[in-house]
Each structure stands twice: as C-alpha cells, then as structure tokens.
C-alpha cells in the first residue's frame, strides 16, 4: 500500500515535468501555477486512494488500484 503512495507521487512528478517541458515562455509564476495544480491533484488522488482502499484493508479495491497505478506507470 505504501509503495503505491510512492508510485502515485512518481506519476504526478512525471506529469509535472512533462507539463514544464511542453510549456512555452516559462517563468516563475507559471512554474508555481503548474506545481500547485499538480500538487493539488496529487493530494486529492492520495486521499481518494486511502479512502477507497480503507488504507489497504479492502483487498479487492486495493487490487483494483494496483492495476490502475500499474497502467499509469506503463503509460508514462
């Protein structure tokens, strides 16, 4: 379960990096905006993950999340 929290963080880190790479005319305000947007999304996803898996006690839902996260990692 805890490894999957790390995996989610990695996925959103890569999303952040990709957004920066594809952005023209970067400045500190734009970087801050993108960072805050991605960080908010990550926070919501981490909370949803814990809530739905009941902190890994719901094995069936945990397995569902494992597949979702694995798919995201493959598609980075």
N, CA, C and O atoms as a MOPAC input file, in Angstrom:
PM7 MOZYME 1SCF
protein

 N      0.81800 1    -1.19100 1     0.00000 1
 C      0.00000 1     0.00000 1     0.00000 1
 C      0.86300 1     1.25600 1     0.00000 1
 O      0.63600 1     2.17400 1    -0.78800 1
 N      1.83900 1     1.29000 1     0.87500 1
 C      2.68800 1     2.48800 1     0.96700 1
 C      3.52900 1     2.67000 1    -0.29400 1
 O      3.78900 1     3.80200 1    -0.70400 1
 N      3.95400 1     1.58000 1    -0.90700 1
 C      4.68500 1     1.68200 1    -2.16700 1
 C      3.83100 1     2.37100 1    -3.22200 1
 O      4.34500 1     3.13500 1    -4.03900 1
 N      2.54400 1     2.10600 1    -3.20500 1
 C      1.64500 1     2.71000 1    -4.19200 1
 C      1.50200 1     4.21200 1    -3.97500 1
 O      1.29200 1     4.95600 1    -4.93300 1
 N      1.61300 1     4.66900 1    -2.72200 1
 C      1.65300 1     6.12000 1    -2.48000 1
 C      2.88300 1     6.71800 1    -3.17200 1
 O      2.80300 1     7.77400 1    -3.80000 1
 N      4.00300 1     6.03600 1    -3.04900 1
 C      5.21600 1     6.49100 1    -3.72300 1
 C      5.01400 1     6.49100 1    -5.23400 1
 O      5.41200 1     7.43500 1    -5.91600 1
 N      4.39600 1     5.43200 1    -5.75700 1
 C      4.15400 1     5.33900 1    -7.19800 1
 C      3.27400 1     6.48400 1    -7.68500 1
 O      3.53800 1     7.06400 1    -8.73800 1
 N      2.23300 1     6.81400 1    -6.92700 1
 C      1.38200 1     7.94100 1    -7.29800 1
 C      2.17600 1     9.24000 1    -7.32400 1
 O      1.99500 1    10.06200 1    -8.22300 1
 N      3.04500 1     9.42700 1    -6.35300 1
 C      3.88400 1    10.62500 1    -6.31900 1
 C      4.78000 1    10.67700 1    -7.54800 1
 O      4.95100 1    11.74000 1    -8.14500 1
 N      5.35000 1     9.54700 1    -7.92900 1
 C      6.19900 1     9.47900 1    -9.11100 1
 C      5.39600 1     9.82800 1   -10.36900 1
 O      5.87000 1    10.58300 1   -11.21800 1
 N      4.19200 1     9.28500 1   -10.48900 1
 C      3.33800 1     9.55800 1   -11.65500 1
 C      3.07300 1    11.05400 1   -11.77300 1
 O      3.18400 1    11.62400 1   -12.85900 1
 N      2.72700 1    11.68200 1   -10.67000 1
 C      2.41700 1    13.11100 1   -10.71900 1
 C      3.66900 1    13.96100 1   -10.89100 1
 O      3.60100 1    15.05500 1   -11.45200 1
 N      4.79800 1    13.47800 1   -10.42300 1
 C      6.05700 1    14.17100 1   -10.68400 1
 C      6.35400 1    14.17400 1   -12.17600 1
 O      6.77000 1    15.19000 1   -12.73200 1
 N      6.14100 1    13.04400 1   -12.81400 1
 C      6.37100 1    12.96300 1   -14.25000 1
 C      5.37200 1    13.82400 1   -15.02700 1
 O      5.73000 1    14.41700 1   -16.04500 1
 N      4.13200 1    13.89600 1   -14.56000 1
 C      3.15400 1    14.78700 1   -15.18900 1
 C      3.62700 1    16.23400 1   -15.08800 1
 O      3.52000 1    16.99300 1   -16.05100 1
 N      4.14400 1    16.61200 1   -13.93300 1
 C      4.66900 1    17.95900 1   -13.71900 1
 C      5.81500 1    18.25100 1   -14.68200 1
 O      5.83100 1    19.29100 1   -15.34000 1
 N      6.76000 1    17.33900 1   -14.76000 1
 C      7.91200 1    17.51600 1   -15.64700 1
 C      7.45800 1    17.63700 1   -17.09600 1
 O      7.95000 1    18.49600 1   -17.82800 1
 N      6.52900 1    16.78800 1   -17.51700 1
 C      6.04700 1    16.83300 1   -18.89800 1
 C      5.31800 1    18.13100 1   -19.20700 1
 O      5.45500 1    18.67600 1   -20.30200 1
 N      4.55100 1    18.62600 1   -18.25600 1
 C      3.88700 1    19.91600 1   -18.46600 1
 C      4.91600 1    21.03100 1   -18.61600 1
 O      4.75800 1    21.91100 1   -19.46200 1
 N      5.95600 1    20.99900 1   -17.81000 1
 C      7.00600 1    22.01900 1   -17.92600 1
 C      7.71000 1    21.93600 1   -19.27800 1
 O      7.99200 1    22.95700 1   -19.90500 1
 N      7.98700 1    20.72200 1   -19.71300 1
 C      8.65800 1    20.53600 1   -20.99600 1
 C      7.84700 1    21.07000 1   -22.16600 1
 O      8.40800 1    21.56900 1   -23.14100 1
 N      6.52700 1    20.96500 1   -22.06600 1
 C      5.65300 1    21.35600 1   -23.16500 1
 C      5.17000 1    22.79600 1   -23.07800 1
 O      4.40500 1    23.24700 1   -23.93100 1
 N      5.60300 1    23.50900 1   -22.07000 1
 C      5.15500 1    24.88800 1   -21.86600 1
 C      6.14200 1    25.86800 1   -22.48900 1
 O      7.35600 1    25.72900 1   -22.33900 1
 N      5.61100 1    26.83900 1   -23.17500 1
 C      6.44500 1    27.89100 1   -23.75200 1
 C      6.52200 1    29.06100 1   -22.78900 1
 O      5.61700 1    29.28000 1   -21.98300 1
 N      7.60600 1    29.80400 1   -22.88000 1
 C      7.76400 1    31.02700 1   -22.08800 1
 C      7.58000 1    30.80500 1   -20.59200 1
 O      6.79300 1    31.49000 1   -19.94000 1
 N      8.30800 1    29.85100 1   -20.07000 1
 C      8.22200 1    29.56500 1   -18.63600 1
 C      8.75600 1    30.73300 1   -17.82500 1
 O      9.76900 1    31.34000 1   -18.17400 1
 N      8.07700 1    31.03000 1   -16.76100 1
 C      8.57500 1    31.97600 1   -15.77100 1
 C      8.18500 1    31.44400 1   -14.40100 1
 O      7.47700 1    30.44200 1   -14.30400 1
 N      8.63300 1    32.09500 1   -13.35900 1
 C      8.41500 1    31.55000 1   -12.01500 1
 C      6.93300 1    31.47400 1   -11.66100 1
 O      6.51600 1    30.54900 1   -10.96400 1
 N      6.13500 1    32.42600 1   -12.12600 1
 C      4.69900 1    32.37400 1   -11.84000 1
 C      4.03600 1    31.17300 1   -12.51000 1
 O      3.19200 1    30.50500 1   -11.91300 1
 N      4.42000 1    30.91000 1   -13.74000 1
 C      3.84500 1    29.78500 1   -14.47800 1
 C      4.27400 1    28.46200 1   -13.84300 1
 O      3.47200 1    27.53700 1   -13.71600 1
 N      5.53400 1    28.38300 1   -13.45000 1
 C      6.03500 1    27.16600 1   -12.79200 1
 C      5.28000 1    26.94300 1   -11.49100 1
 O      4.85400 1    25.82400 1   -11.20400 1
 N      5.11200 1    27.99900 1   -10.70200 1
 C      4.36800 1    27.88400 1    -9.44100 1
 C      2.93400 1    27.42700 1    -9.68000 1
 O      2.41400 1    26.58200 1    -8.95200 1
 N      2.30100 1    27.98900 1   -10.70400 1
 C      0.92600 1    27.61600 1   -11.02400 1
 C      0.82900 1    26.13000 1   -11.37400 1
 O     -0.02900 1    25.41500 1   -10.85700 1
 N      1.71400 1    25.68000 1   -12.25400 1
 C      1.71100 1    24.26900 1   -12.66600 1
 C      2.00700 1    23.36600 1   -11.47700 1
 O      1.35300 1    22.34000 1   -11.29300 1
 N      2.98600 1    23.74800 1   -10.67800 1
 C      3.33600 1    22.95600 1    -9.49300 1
 C      2.13200 1    22.83000 1    -8.55500 1
 O      1.79100 1    21.73100 1    -8.11700 1
 N      1.49800 1    23.95400 1    -8.25500 1
 C      0.36300 1    23.92900 1    -7.32600 1
 C     -0.79800 1    23.10800 1    -7.87600 1
 O     -1.46700 1    22.39400 1    -7.13000 1
 N     -1.03600 1    23.21100 1    -9.18300 1
 C     -2.10000 1    22.42900 1    -9.81000 1
 C     -1.82900 1    20.93200 1    -9.68000 1
 O     -2.70100 1    20.17200 1    -9.26000 1
 N     -0.62600 1    20.51900 1   -10.03900 1
 C     -0.26000 1    19.09900 1    -9.96600 1
 C     -0.25200 1    18.62000 1    -8.52100 1
 O     -0.72000 1    17.51900 1    -8.22800 1
 N      0.27100 1    19.43000 1    -7.62600 1
 C      0.33700 1    19.04600 1    -6.21800 1
 C     -1.06500 1    18.88000 1    -5.62900 1
 O     -1.29700 1    17.96700 1    -4.83600 1
 N     -1.99200 1    19.74700 1    -6.00500 1
 C     -3.37900 1    19.60200 1    -5.55700 1
 C     -3.99400 1    18.31600 1    -6.09500 1
 O     -4.67200 1    17.59300 1    -5.36300 1
 N     -3.75900 1    18.03000 1    -7.37100 1
 C     -4.26900 1    16.79200 1    -7.96600 1
 C     -3.69800 1    15.57600 1    -7.24700 1
 O     -4.42300 1    14.62400 1    -6.95800 1
 N     -2.41400 1    15.61000 1    -6.96100 1
 C     -1.77200 1    14.50600 1    -6.24900 1
 C     -2.39700 1    14.33000 1    -4.87200 1
 O     -2.70200 1    13.20600 1    -4.47300 1
 N     -2.58900 1    15.40900 1    -4.15300 1
 C     -3.18400 1    15.32100 1    -2.82200 1
 C     -4.57100 1    14.69800 1    -2.84800 1
 O     -4.90500 1    13.85900 1    -2.01200 1
 N     -5.37700 1    15.12100 1    -3.82600 1
 C     -6.72100 1    14.54000 1    -3.96000 1
 C     -6.64000 1    13.04700 1    -4.30000 1
 O     -7.40900 1    12.24200 1    -3.77600 1
 N     -5.69900 1    12.68900 1    -5.18200 1
 C     -5.56000 1    11.28400 1    -5.57600 1
 C     -5.08700 1    10.43100 1    -4.39600 1
 O     -5.58600 1     9.32400 1    -4.19300 1
 N     -4.13400 1    10.93600 1    -3.62400 1
 C     -3.64200 1    10.19100 1    -2.45300 1
 C     -4.77400 1     9.97200 1    -1.44700 1
 O     -4.91500 1     8.88400 1    -0.88800 1
 N     -5.57100 1    11.00600 1    -1.22500 1
 C     -6.69900 1    10.89100 1    -0.28500 1
 C     -7.73900 1     9.90300 1    -0.78900 1
 O     -8.24300 1     9.07600 1    -0.02900 1
 N     -8.05500 1     9.99200 1    -2.07400 1
 C     -9.02100 1     9.07500 1    -2.67800 1
 C     -8.53000 1     7.63300 1    -2.56200 1
 O     -9.30100 1     6.73000 1    -2.23800 1
 N     -7.25900 1     7.43200 1    -2.82700 1
 C     -6.65100 1     6.10500 1    -2.73800 1
 C     -6.81200 1     5.53600 1    -1.33500 1
 O     -7.25900 1     4.39900 1    -1.17900 1
 N     -6.45600 1     6.30600 1    -0.31600 1
 C     -6.58800 1     5.83500 1     1.06600 1
 C     -8.04400 1     5.58400 1     1.43700 1
 O     -8.36600 1     4.58400 1     2.08000 1
 N     -8.91900 1     6.49600 1     1.02900 1
 C    -10.33600 1     6.37200 1     1.36000 1
 C    -10.94400 1     5.12300 1     0.72900 1
 O    -11.62200 1     4.34600 1     1.40000 1
 N    -10.69500 1     4.93900 1    -0.56200 1
 C    -11.30600 1     3.80800 1    -1.26200 1
 C    -10.74000 1     2.46300 1    -0.81800 1
 O    -11.47800 1     1.48100 1    -0.73400 1
 N     -9.45500 1     2.40800 1    -0.53700 1
 C     -8.85300 1     1.12900 1    -0.12400 1
 C     -8.98700 1     0.89500 1     1.37600 1
 O     -8.60700 1    -0.15600 1     1.89200 1
 N     -9.52800 1     1.88100 1     2.06000 1
 C     -9.61400 1     1.86500 1     3.52200 1
 C     -8.22600 1     1.54400 1     4.08600 1
 O     -8.05300 1     0.64600 1     4.91000 1
 N     -7.25600 1     2.31200 1     3.60800 1
 C     -5.84200 1     2.16800 1     3.99500 1
 C     -5.36400 1     0.73500 1     3.82200 1
 O     -4.68300 1     0.18300 1     4.68700 1
 N     -5.72700 1     0.14800 1     2.70300 1
 C     -5.31600 1    -1.18500 1     2.23100 1
 C     -6.08600 1    -2.33500 1     2.85800 1
 O     -5.77400 1    -3.49100 1     2.57300 1
 N     -7.07000 1    -2.07200 1     3.69100 1
 C     -7.79800 1    -3.17700 1     4.32700 1
 C     -8.83500 1    -3.81200 1     3.40000 1
 O     -9.26100 1    -4.94200 1     3.63700 1
 N     -9.24400 1    -3.10100 1     2.35300 1
 C    -10.15800 1    -3.68000 1     1.36700 1
 C     -9.30600 1    -4.24100 1     0.22500 1
 O     -8.89400 1    -3.51600 1    -0.68000 1
 N     -9.05800 1    -5.53000 1     0.29200 1
 C     -8.13900 1    -6.18800 1    -0.64200 1
 C     -8.63600 1    -6.07500 1    -2.08600 1
 O     -7.84100 1    -5.83000 1    -2.99300 1
 N     -9.91900 1    -6.24800 1    -2.30300 1
 C    -10.46500 1    -6.18100 1    -3.66300 1
 C    -10.23400 1    -4.80500 1    -4.27800 1
 O     -9.80100 1    -4.70400 1    -5.42500 1
 N    -10.51500 1    -3.76400 1    -3.53600 1
 C    -10.31600 1    -2.39800 1    -4.03800 1
 C     -8.82400 1    -2.08700 1    -4.15000 1
 O     -8.40800 1    -1.38200 1    -5.06900 1
 N     -8.02200 1    -2.60400 1    -3.22700 1
 C     -6.57500 1    -2.40600 1    -3.32100 1
 C     -6.04500 1    -3.00400 1    -4.61600 1
 O     -5.21500 1    -2.39700 1    -5.29200 1
 N     -6.52500 1    -4.19400 1    -4.96000 1
 C     -6.10300 1    -4.83000 1    -6.21700 1
 C     -6.53200 1    -4.00900 1    -7.42500 1
 O     -5.79000 1    -3.90700 1    -8.40300 1
 N     -7.73000 1    -3.42000 1    -7.36300 1
 C     -8.18800 1    -2.54200 1    -8.43800 1
 C     -7.24200 1    -1.35900 1    -8.58600 1
 O     -6.84600 1    -1.01600 1    -9.70000 1
 N     -6.87800 1    -0.73500 1    -7.47300 1
 C     -5.96300 1     0.40300 1    -7.50700 1
 C     -4.57600 1    -0.01600 1    -8.00200 1
 O     -3.92600 1     0.73400 1    -8.73100 1
 N     -4.12900 1    -1.19300 1    -7.61400 1
 C     -2.82600 1    -1.67500 1    -8.09100 1
 C     -2.79800 1    -1.72000 1    -9.61600 1
 O     -1.80400 1    -1.33400 1   -10.23200 1
 N     -3.88600 1    -2.19000 1   -10.22400 1
 C     -3.96100 1    -2.25800 1   -11.68000 1
 C     -3.98800 1    -0.86100 1   -12.29900 1
 O     -3.32900 1    -0.61100 1   -13.30800 1
 N     -4.74100 1     0.03400 1   -11.70000 1
 C     -4.81300 1     1.41600 1   -12.20000 1
 C     -3.44300 1     2.05500 1   -12.15800 1
 O     -3.01000 1     2.66700 1   -13.13400 1
 N     -2.75700 1     1.91800 1   -11.03500 1
 C     -1.44700 1     2.53800 1   -10.86500 1
 C     -0.42300 1     1.89900 1   -11.79900 1
 O      0.39100 1     2.59600 1   -12.40400 1
 N     -0.46400 1     0.56700 1   -11.91600 1
 C      0.44800 1    -0.11600 1   -12.85100 1
 C      0.24700 1     0.38400 1   -14.27800 1
 O      1.21400 1     0.60500 1   -15.00800 1
 N     -1.00000 1     0.56000 1   -14.66500 1
 C     -1.30100 1     1.05800 1   -16.01000 1
 C     -0.75200 1     2.47700 1   -16.19900 1
 O     -0.18600 1     2.78800 1   -17.24700 1
 N     -0.91300 1     3.31100 1   -15.21600 1
 C     -0.36800 1     4.68100 1   -15.29000 1
 C      1.14800 1     4.65900 1   -15.41800 1
 O      1.71500 1     5.42400 1   -16.19800 1
 N      1.80300 1     3.79800 1   -14.66800 1
 C      3.26300 1     3.71900 1   -14.72500 1
 C      3.74100 1     3.26800 1   -16.10300 1
 O      4.72500 1     3.78800 1   -16.63100 1
 N      3.04300 1     2.30900 1   -16.67000 1
 C      3.41600 1     1.80400 1   -18.00400 1
 C      3.25300 1     2.88700 1   -19.05800 1
 O      4.03000 1     2.95200 1   -20.01100 1
 N      2.25700 1     3.73000 1   -18.89300 1
 C      1.94000 1     4.73300 1   -19.90400 1
 C      2.64200 1     6.06200 1   -19.70300 1
 O      2.29100 1     7.04400 1   -20.35800 1
 N      3.61000 1     6.12100 1   -18.83000 1
 C      4.31600 1     7.37800 1   -18.62900 1
 C      5.10600 1     7.73700 1   -19.84500 1
 O      5.77300 1     8.77100 1   -19.86400 1

